[in-house]
Coordinates of C-alpha atoms and ligand atoms in Angstrom, one line a residue:
M143 CA 21.8 -16.7 -20.9
L144 CA 23.5 -13.4 -20.2
A145 CA 20.9 -11.4 -22.2
K146 CA 17.9 -13.5 -21.5
A147 CA 15.3 -12.8 -18.8
P148 CA 14.5 -15.8 -16.5
K149 CA 11.6 -18.0 -17.7
G150 CA 8.2 -16.6 -16.7
T151 CA 9.4 -13.0 -16.3
R152 CA 8.8 -10.2 -18.7
D153 CA 10.0 -6.6 -19.2
I154 CA 7.4 -4.0 -19.3
L155 CA 8.8 -2.0 -22.2
P156 CA 8.7 1.8 -22.5
D157 CA 6.2 1.7 -25.3
E158 CA 3.6 -0.3 -23.2
V159 CA 4.3 1.1 -19.8
Y160 CA 1.7 3.8 -20.2
K161 CA -1.0 1.1 -20.1
W162 CA 0.2 0.0 -16.7
Q163 CA 0.4 3.6 -15.5
Y164 CA -3.1 4.2 -16.7
I165 CA -4.5 1.2 -14.8
E166 CA -2.5 2.1 -11.7
N167 CA -4.0 5.6 -11.8
V168 CA -7.5 4.3 -12.2
I169 CA -6.9 1.9 -9.3
S170 CA -5.5 4.6 -6.9
R171 CA -8.4 6.9 -7.7
L172 CA -10.9 4.0 -7.2
C173 CA -9.3 3.2 -3.8
E174 CA -9.4 6.8 -2.8
N175 CA -13.1 6.9 -3.6
F176 CA -13.6 3.9 -1.4
G177 CA -11.4 5.1 1.4
Y178 CA -8.7 2.4 1.1
K179 CA -5.1 3.4 1.9
E180 CA -2.1 2.0 0.1
I181 CA 0.3 -0.3 1.9
R182 CA 3.7 -1.3 0.6
I183 CA 5.1 -4.6 1.9
P184 CA 8.4 -6.4 1.4
V185 CA 9.1 -8.6 -1.6
F186 CA 10.2 -11.4 0.7
E187 CA 9.0 -12.7 4.1
Y188 CA 10.0 -15.5 6.4
T189 CA 8.9 -18.7 4.7
E190 CA 6.9 -19.7 7.8
L191 CA 4.5 -16.8 7.2
F192 CA 3.3 -18.2 3.9
Q193 CA 3.3 -21.8 5.1
R194 CA 1.0 -20.8 7.9
G195 CA -0.8 -17.9 6.2
V196 CA -1.4 -19.3 2.8
G197 CA -1.8 -22.9 4.0
E198 CA 0.3 -26.1 3.9
T199 CA -2.2 -27.9 1.6
T200 CA -2.3 -25.3 -1.1
D201 CA -0.6 -25.5 -4.5
I202 CA 1.2 -22.3 -3.7
V203 CA 3.0 -23.7 -0.7
Q204 CA 3.4 -27.2 -2.0
K205 CA 4.7 -26.5 -5.4
E206 CA 5.0 -22.8 -6.3
M207 CA 7.1 -20.9 -3.8
Y208 CA 10.5 -19.4 -4.5
T209 CA 12.2 -20.3 -1.2
F210 CA 15.9 -19.8 -0.4
L211 CA 18.3 -19.5 2.6
D212 CA 19.9 -16.1 3.0
K213 CA 23.5 -15.7 4.1
G214 CA 22.4 -15.8 7.7
G215 CA 20.7 -19.2 7.2
R216 CA 17.2 -17.8 7.4
S217 CA 14.6 -19.4 5.2
L218 CA 12.9 -16.6 3.1
T219 CA 10.3 -16.8 0.4
L220 CA 9.5 -14.3 -2.4
R221 CA 5.8 -13.3 -1.8
P222 CA 3.5 -15.6 -3.8
E223 CA 0.6 -13.2 -3.0
G224 CA -0.1 -10.2 -0.8
T225 CA -2.5 -11.1 1.9
A226 CA -0.1 -12.9 4.2
G227 CA 2.3 -10.0 4.2
V228 CA -0.5 -7.4 4.8
V229 CA -1.8 -9.5 7.7
R230 CA 1.7 -9.8 9.2
S231 CA 2.0 -6.0 8.9
Y232 CA -1.4 -5.4 10.5
I233 CA -0.3 -7.4 13.5
E234 CA 3.2 -6.2 13.7
N235 CA 2.3 -2.6 13.5
G236 CA -0.5 -2.8 16.0
M237 CA -3.2 -1.7 13.4
A238 CA -5.8 -3.4 15.7
S239 CA -5.6 -0.2 17.8
L240 CA -6.5 2.0 14.9
V241 CA -10.1 2.9 14.2
Q242 CA -11.7 -0.1 12.6
P243 CA -12.3 -1.3 9.9
V244 CA -8.8 -0.8 8.5
K245 CA -9.0 -0.7 4.7
L246 CA -5.8 -1.3 2.8
Y247 CA -4.8 -1.8 -0.8
Y248 CA -1.6 -2.8 -2.6
N249 CA -0.1 -3.0 -6.1
I250 CA 2.6 -5.7 -6.0
T251 CA 4.7 -8.1 -8.0
A252 CA 4.2 -11.7 -6.9
Y253 CA 6.3 -14.8 -7.5
R254 CA 5.2 -18.4 -8.2
Y255 CA 7.0 -21.3 -9.8
E256 CA 4.3 -22.1 -12.4
N257 CA 3.9 -23.8 -15.7
V258 CA 4.4 -20.8 -17.8
Q259 CA 1.7 -20.1 -20.4
K260 CA -0.5 -17.3 -21.6
G261 CA -1.7 -15.3 -18.5
R262 CA 0.4 -17.4 -16.2
Y263 CA 3.9 -16.2 -15.3
R264 CA 6.5 -16.6 -12.6
E265 CA 6.6 -12.9 -11.8
F266 CA 3.2 -11.2 -12.2
H267 CA 1.4 -8.2 -10.8
Q268 CA -1.5 -8.1 -8.4
F269 CA -3.8 -5.3 -7.3
G270 CA -5.4 -6.4 -4.0
A271 CA -7.3 -5.0 -1.0
E272 CA -7.8 -6.2 2.5
V273 CA -10.3 -5.0 5.1
F274 CA -9.8 -5.9 8.8
G275 CA -12.1 -5.5 11.8
S276 CA -15.6 -6.1 10.5
P277 CA -17.5 -9.4 10.3
S278 CA -20.4 -7.7 8.5
Y279 CA -21.5 -8.8 5.0
L280 CA -21.5 -5.1 4.2
V281 CA -17.7 -5.2 3.8
D282 CA -18.1 -8.2 1.5
V283 CA -20.5 -6.1 -0.6
E284 CA -18.1 -3.2 -0.5
V285 CA -15.0 -5.0 -1.8
I286 CA -17.0 -6.8 -4.5
S287 CA -18.5 -3.5 -5.6
M288 CA -15.1 -1.9 -5.8
V289 CA -13.8 -4.5 -8.3
D290 CA -17.1 -4.3 -10.2
L291 CA -16.7 -0.5 -10.5
L292 CA -13.0 -0.9 -11.5
F293 CA -14.1 -3.1 -14.5
K294 CA -16.8 -0.5 -15.4
R295 CA -14.3 2.4 -15.2
L296 CA -11.9 0.5 -17.5
G297 CA -14.8 -0.1 -19.9
L298 CA -14.8 -3.9 -19.5
N299 CA -17.9 -6.0 -20.2
N300 CA -18.5 -9.7 -20.1
I301 CA -17.0 -10.3 -16.8
E302 CA -19.0 -12.5 -14.5
L303 CA -19.1 -12.5 -10.8
N304 CA -19.4 -15.9 -9.1
I305 CA -20.0 -16.2 -5.4
N306 CA -20.2 -18.9 -2.9
S307 CA -20.0 -19.5 0.9
I308 CA -17.6 -22.1 2.3
G309 CA -18.9 -21.6 5.8
C310 CA -17.0 -21.4 9.1
P311 CA -14.9 -24.0 10.9
K312 CA -18.1 -25.1 12.7
C313 CA -20.2 -25.9 9.6
R314 CA -17.2 -27.1 7.7
K315 CA -16.4 -29.8 10.2
E316 CA -19.8 -31.4 9.9
Y317 CA -19.8 -30.9 6.2
N318 CA -16.3 -32.5 5.8
L319 CA -17.7 -35.8 7.3
K320 CA -20.5 -35.7 4.7
L321 CA -18.2 -35.0 1.9
K322 CA -15.8 -37.8 2.9
E323 CA -18.6 -40.2 3.0
F324 CA -19.5 -39.2 -0.5
L325 CA -15.9 -39.5 -1.7
R326 CA -14.9 -42.8 0.0
P327 CA -16.4 -45.1 -2.6
I328 CA -14.8 -43.2 -5.5
L329 CA -11.5 -42.4 -3.8
N330 CA -9.5 -44.9 -5.8
D331 CA -10.5 -43.3 -9.1
L332 CA -9.5 -39.8 -8.1
C333 CA -6.1 -38.3 -9.0
Q334 CA -3.1 -38.6 -6.6
T335 CA -3.5 -35.0 -5.4
C336 CA -7.1 -35.5 -4.5
K337 CA -6.2 -38.7 -2.7
D338 CA -3.6 -36.8 -0.7
R339 CA -6.2 -34.1 0.1
Y340 CA -8.8 -36.6 1.3
E341 CA -7.6 -36.6 4.9
R342 CA -6.1 -33.2 5.2
N343 CA -8.5 -31.0 3.3
P344 CA -11.3 -32.8 1.4
L345 CA -12.9 -29.5 0.5
R346 CA -10.0 -28.8 -1.9
I347 CA -10.9 -31.9 -3.9
L348 CA -13.8 -29.8 -5.3
D349 CA -11.2 -27.5 -6.7
C350 CA -9.5 -30.2 -8.8
K351 CA -9.0 -29.3 -12.5
E352 CA -8.6 -32.9 -13.7
E353 CA -11.5 -33.7 -16.1
N354 CA -12.0 -37.2 -14.6
C355 CA -12.1 -35.9 -11.0
K356 CA -14.5 -33.1 -12.0
K357 CA -16.8 -35.7 -13.5
L358 CA -16.7 -38.0 -10.4
I359 CA -17.3 -35.2 -7.9
K360 CA -20.1 -33.5 -9.9
N361 CA -22.8 -34.7 -7.5
A362 CA -20.9 -34.1 -4.3
P363 CA -22.8 -32.4 -1.5
A364 CA -22.2 -28.6 -1.5
L365 CA -21.1 -26.7 1.5
L366 CA -23.5 -24.0 0.6
D367 CA -26.4 -26.4 1.3
N368 CA -24.9 -27.3 4.7
L369 CA -24.2 -23.9 6.2
C370 CA -24.9 -23.1 9.9
D371 CA -27.5 -20.4 10.7
E372 CA -24.9 -17.6 11.1
C373 CA -23.2 -18.4 7.8
K374 CA -26.5 -18.7 6.0
E375 CA -27.6 -15.3 7.3
H376 CA -24.3 -13.8 6.2
F377 CA -24.7 -15.2 2.7
E378 CA -28.2 -13.9 2.5
G379 CA -27.0 -10.5 3.6
L380 CA -24.3 -10.6 0.8
R381 CA -26.9 -11.4 -1.8
S382 CA -29.3 -8.7 -0.8
G383 CA -26.4 -6.2 -0.6
L384 CA -25.3 -7.0 -4.1
D385 CA -28.9 -6.8 -5.4
N386 CA -29.2 -3.5 -3.7
L387 CA -26.3 -2.2 -5.7
D388 CA -27.6 -3.8 -8.9
I389 CA -24.5 -6.1 -9.1
K390 CA -25.3 -9.2 -11.0
Y391 CA -23.8 -12.5 -9.8
N392 CA -24.0 -16.3 -10.2
I393 CA -24.0 -18.7 -7.3
D394 CA -21.3 -21.2 -8.0
K395 CA -21.3 -23.9 -5.3
N396 CA -18.0 -25.3 -6.6
I397 CA -15.8 -22.3 -5.9
V398 CA -13.7 -23.1 -2.9
R399 CA -10.6 -21.0 -3.8
G400 CA -7.1 -22.3 -3.7
L401 CA -6.2 -20.8 -0.4
D402 CA -6.9 -22.5 2.9
Y403 CA -7.8 -19.5 5.0
Y404 CA -11.1 -18.5 3.6
T405 CA -14.3 -18.5 5.6
K406 CA -17.9 -17.7 4.5
T407 CA -17.8 -15.6 1.4
V408 CA -15.6 -16.6 -1.6
F409 CA -15.9 -15.0 -5.0
E410 CA -14.3 -14.8 -8.4
F411 CA -14.6 -12.5 -11.4
V412 CA -14.2 -14.6 -14.5
S413 CA -13.9 -13.5 -18.1
V414 CA -16.4 -15.1 -20.4
N415 CA -13.9 -14.8 -23.2
V416 CA -10.7 -16.5 -22.0
G417 CA -10.6 -20.2 -21.1
T418 CA -8.9 -21.7 -18.1
Q419 CA -6.8 -18.6 -17.4
G420 CA -10.1 -16.7 -17.2
T421 CA -10.1 -15.9 -13.5
I422 CA -9.1 -12.3 -13.3
C423 CA -9.8 -11.7 -9.6
G424 CA -10.4 -13.9 -6.7
G425 CA -11.2 -13.1 -3.1
G426 CA -13.0 -13.9 0.1
R427 CA -13.4 -13.6 3.8
Y428 CA -10.8 -15.0 6.1
D429 CA -12.0 -14.5 9.6
G430 CA -9.5 -16.9 11.1
L431 CA -6.3 -15.7 9.4
V432 CA -5.2 -12.9 11.7
E433 CA -5.3 -15.2 14.7
L434 CA -3.6 -18.0 12.7
C435 CA -0.7 -15.6 12.1
G436 CA -0.4 -14.7 15.7
G437 CA -2.7 -11.7 16.1
K438 CA -5.9 -11.3 18.1
P439 CA -9.0 -12.8 16.6
T440 CA -9.9 -10.3 13.8
P441 CA -12.3 -10.7 10.9
G442 CA -10.9 -10.0 7.5
I443 CA -11.7 -10.0 3.8
G444 CA -9.8 -9.3 0.7
F445 CA -9.2 -10.0 -3.0
A446 CA -6.4 -10.0 -5.5
L447 CA -6.7 -9.2 -9.1
G448 CA -4.1 -10.1 -11.8
I449 CA -3.0 -7.1 -13.8
E450 CA -1.6 -9.1 -16.7
R451 CA -4.9 -10.9 -17.1
L452 CA -6.8 -7.6 -16.8
L453 CA -4.7 -6.1 -19.6
M454 CA -5.2 -9.3 -21.7
E455 CA -8.9 -8.9 -21.2
M456 CA -8.9 -5.2 -22.1
E457 CA -6.9 -6.0 -25.3
S458 CA -9.2 -8.8 -26.3
Q459 CA -12.2 -6.5 -25.8
G460 CA -10.5 -3.9 -27.9
I461 CA -10.4 -1.2 -25.2
N462 CA -8.3 1.7 -26.1
I463 CA -6.0 3.0 -23.4
P464 CA -5.2 6.7 -23.8
E465 CA -1.6 7.2 -24.9
P466 CA 0.4 9.8 -23.0
E467 CA 1.0 13.3 -24.4
G468 CA 3.9 13.3 -26.9
V469 CA 6.6 15.8 -27.6
D470 CA 5.2 19.4 -27.9
I471 CA 8.1 20.9 -29.6
Y472 CA 11.4 20.0 -31.2
V473 CA 14.0 22.8 -31.3
A474 CA 16.4 22.1 -34.2
S475 CA 19.7 23.9 -34.3
L476 CA 22.4 24.7 -36.7
G477 CA 25.9 25.6 -35.5
E478 CA 27.6 25.9 -32.1
K479 CA 26.1 29.1 -31.0
A480 CA 22.6 28.1 -32.0
T481 CA 22.9 24.7 -30.3
A482 CA 23.7 26.5 -27.0
F483 CA 20.8 28.8 -27.5
A484 CA 18.5 25.9 -28.4
S485 CA 19.6 23.9 -25.4
K486 CA 18.7 26.9 -23.1
L487 CA 15.4 27.3 -24.8
V488 CA 14.6 23.6 -24.4
F489 CA 15.4 23.8 -20.7
Q490 CA 13.2 26.9 -20.3
L491 CA 10.3 25.2 -22.1
R492 CA 10.7 22.1 -19.9
S493 CA 10.8 24.3 -16.8
E494 CA 7.4 25.6 -17.8
G495 CA 6.0 22.0 -18.1
I496 CA 6.3 21.8 -21.9
N497 CA 7.5 18.5 -23.5
A498 CA 10.5 19.8 -25.4
E499 CA 13.4 18.1 -27.2
G500 CA 16.5 19.2 -29.0
D501 CA 19.5 17.7 -30.7
L502 CA 21.7 15.4 -28.4
I503 CA 24.0 13.7 -30.9
G504 CA 25.1 16.3 -33.4
R505 CA 22.7 15.4 -36.2
S506 CA 22.6 17.4 -39.5
L507 CA 19.7 19.7 -39.9
K508 CA 18.0 17.3 -42.3
A509 CA 18.5 14.4 -39.9
Q510 CA 17.1 16.5 -37.0
M511 CA 13.9 17.2 -39.0
K512 CA 13.6 13.5 -39.7
Y513 CA 14.0 12.8 -36.0
A514 CA 11.4 15.4 -35.1
D515 CA 9.0 13.6 -37.4
K516 CA 9.8 10.2 -35.9
I517 CA 9.2 11.3 -32.4
N518 CA 5.9 12.9 -33.6
A519 CA 6.7 16.4 -32.3
T520 CA 3.7 18.8 -32.7
Y521 CA 5.9 21.9 -33.3
V522 CA 9.3 22.3 -34.8
V523 CA 11.4 25.5 -34.8
V524 CA 14.8 25.8 -36.4
I525 CA 17.4 28.0 -34.8
G526 CA 20.5 29.2 -36.7
D527 CA 22.8 32.2 -36.3
N528 CA 20.4 34.3 -38.5
E529 CA 17.5 33.6 -36.2
I530 CA 19.4 34.6 -33.1
E531 CA 20.5 37.8 -34.8
T532 CA 17.1 38.8 -36.0
N533 CA 15.2 37.3 -33.0
K534 CA 12.9 35.7 -35.5
A535 CA 12.2 32.1 -36.4
V536 CA 9.6 29.9 -38.2
L537 CA 7.4 27.9 -35.9
K538 CA 5.9 25.0 -37.8
N539 CA 2.9 23.0 -36.7
M540 CA 3.7 19.5 -38.0
K541 CA 0.2 18.3 -37.6
T542 CA -1.5 21.0 -39.7
G543 CA 1.5 22.1 -41.8
E544 CA 0.9 25.7 -40.7
Q545 CA 4.0 27.9 -40.5
K546 CA 4.3 31.2 -38.6
D547 CA 7.0 33.8 -38.3
V548 CA 7.5 34.4 -34.6
S549 CA 9.9 36.2 -32.4
L550 CA 12.2 33.9 -30.4
D551 CA 11.0 35.4 -27.1
S552 CA 7.4 34.6 -27.8
I553 CA 8.0 30.8 -28.3
L554 CA 7.7 30.1 -24.6
T555 CA 4.4 31.9 -24.1
R556 CA 2.9 30.5 -27.3
L557 CA 3.7 26.9 -26.3
K558 CA 2.4 27.6 -22.8
N559 CA -0.9 28.7 -24.1
K560 CA -1.2 26.0 -26.8
Ligands
LIG811 P1 -5.3 -19.9 -10.9 O1 -6.5 -20.7 -10.6 O2 -5.4 -19.2 -12.3 O3 -4.0 -20.5 -10.7 P2 -5.1 -18.7 -8.4 O4 -6.3 -19.2 -7.6 O5 -3.8 -19.3 -8.1 O6 -5.4 -18.6 -9.9 P3 -5.0 -16.3 -6.8 O7 -4.0 -16.8 -5.9 O8 -6.4 -16.1 -6.3 O9 -5.0 -17.1 -8.2 O10 -4.5 -14.9 -7.4 C1 -5.4 -13.8 -7.7 C2 -5.2 -13.5 -9.2 O11 -3.9 -13.3 -9.5 C3 -5.7 -14.5 -10.2 O12 -7.1 -14.4 -10.4 C4 -5.0 -14.1 -11.4 O13 -5.6 -13.0 -12.1 C5 -3.7 -13.7 -10.9 N1 -2.7 -14.7 -11.0 C6 -2.5 -15.8 -10.2 N2 -1.4 -16.5 -10.5 C7 -0.9 -15.9 -11.6 C8 0.2 -16.1 -12.5 N3 1.0 -17.1 -12.3 N4 0.4 -15.3 -13.5 C9 -0.4 -14.2 -13.8 N5 -1.4 -13.9 -13.0 C10 -1.7 -14.7 -11.9
LIG812 MG1 -2.7 -20.7 -9.1

């Protein structure tokens, strides 16, 4: 076990980290364009925050949290998502007194005790955004358009946007009665989880993944058809806002989202290619959450997007991520004096922003040339006593095979102007 990573975790190795950095760069540029500021939140919070903020009836709280007591006997939990922590921070840091809306984004790791499979890990990465302080559908349109543009900028196609409205506590209360009436005669045939949800949160039954339950609830009344006037108007606003930006969407009356705190808009971006792990991004409005977590009543909306699933999707669509620039020059050296000279030249080159390498383990000249080839250096120059004496060396372009006699002093300027 000593040299084995815990189940559900993965290293991001040096030869793939550039993909992550690329995506992170695209994300931070995107968020800058949309006026979202980055927030960094702790990896763990008091367990209570997630119980309250994510919701007692959710899979996350019931089955998936990494909860432990610290040495002081406090119950802490590794963040299973970002929204609760951001909401806590918004309240704790008095962000309600800032000019509204407050628009935040984060890139975090998240932790869930899951059945590990492709696209489903125990440590994974999320890019998310949250907006506080505006009840307007315009914000719903803005956050959705941000994710849509992210996919475009990354070159992704075939990702569908599904939207729905799950109303507010007012319309949901009436709807729950209707739904329970529909469910009562089939309750015995539903799975145990659904049975447990019947009293506490019947809406979540519509989110069940069991084939049998899915079949039985197919004709259940939809919340979307039972919205109050305010929620109906909000949903119409969202639709016309998306149309206005030419963003295509499907209405999916069955999206309820796994988390308890959503109100009105809920949405998902789903890959048409990948099966059940196809949800790349999920989000929605949560107008009751800030108050639920101890703040003043404040409307909010956000989304979270799984980076692993995003990368999987990019790979399956054959999208090429630009590789970082390689080594510009390898300075080979022969003999003690030359090694000191080379090491100074390498440092000078690096100081000028050039990617330079030299020998670090006393390789023979032949082995150094092989190494230069392996690391794919664009130029190679060999320094020996003779070169130092005559102030001349051969600069070889490994890509074209071209060789040039150059003075040692000129190498720096040549590489700078490459
Ligand atoms: P699912 O239905 O797949 O379990 P979820 O509803 O639990 O997803 P959210 O809590 O909405 O997911 O998280 C937002 C996004 O984070 C998901 O759409 C997905 O891309 C990603 N995600 C969630 N759980 C995992 C996981 N265990 N491993 C990798 N990515 C994940
Ligand atoms: Mg889940």
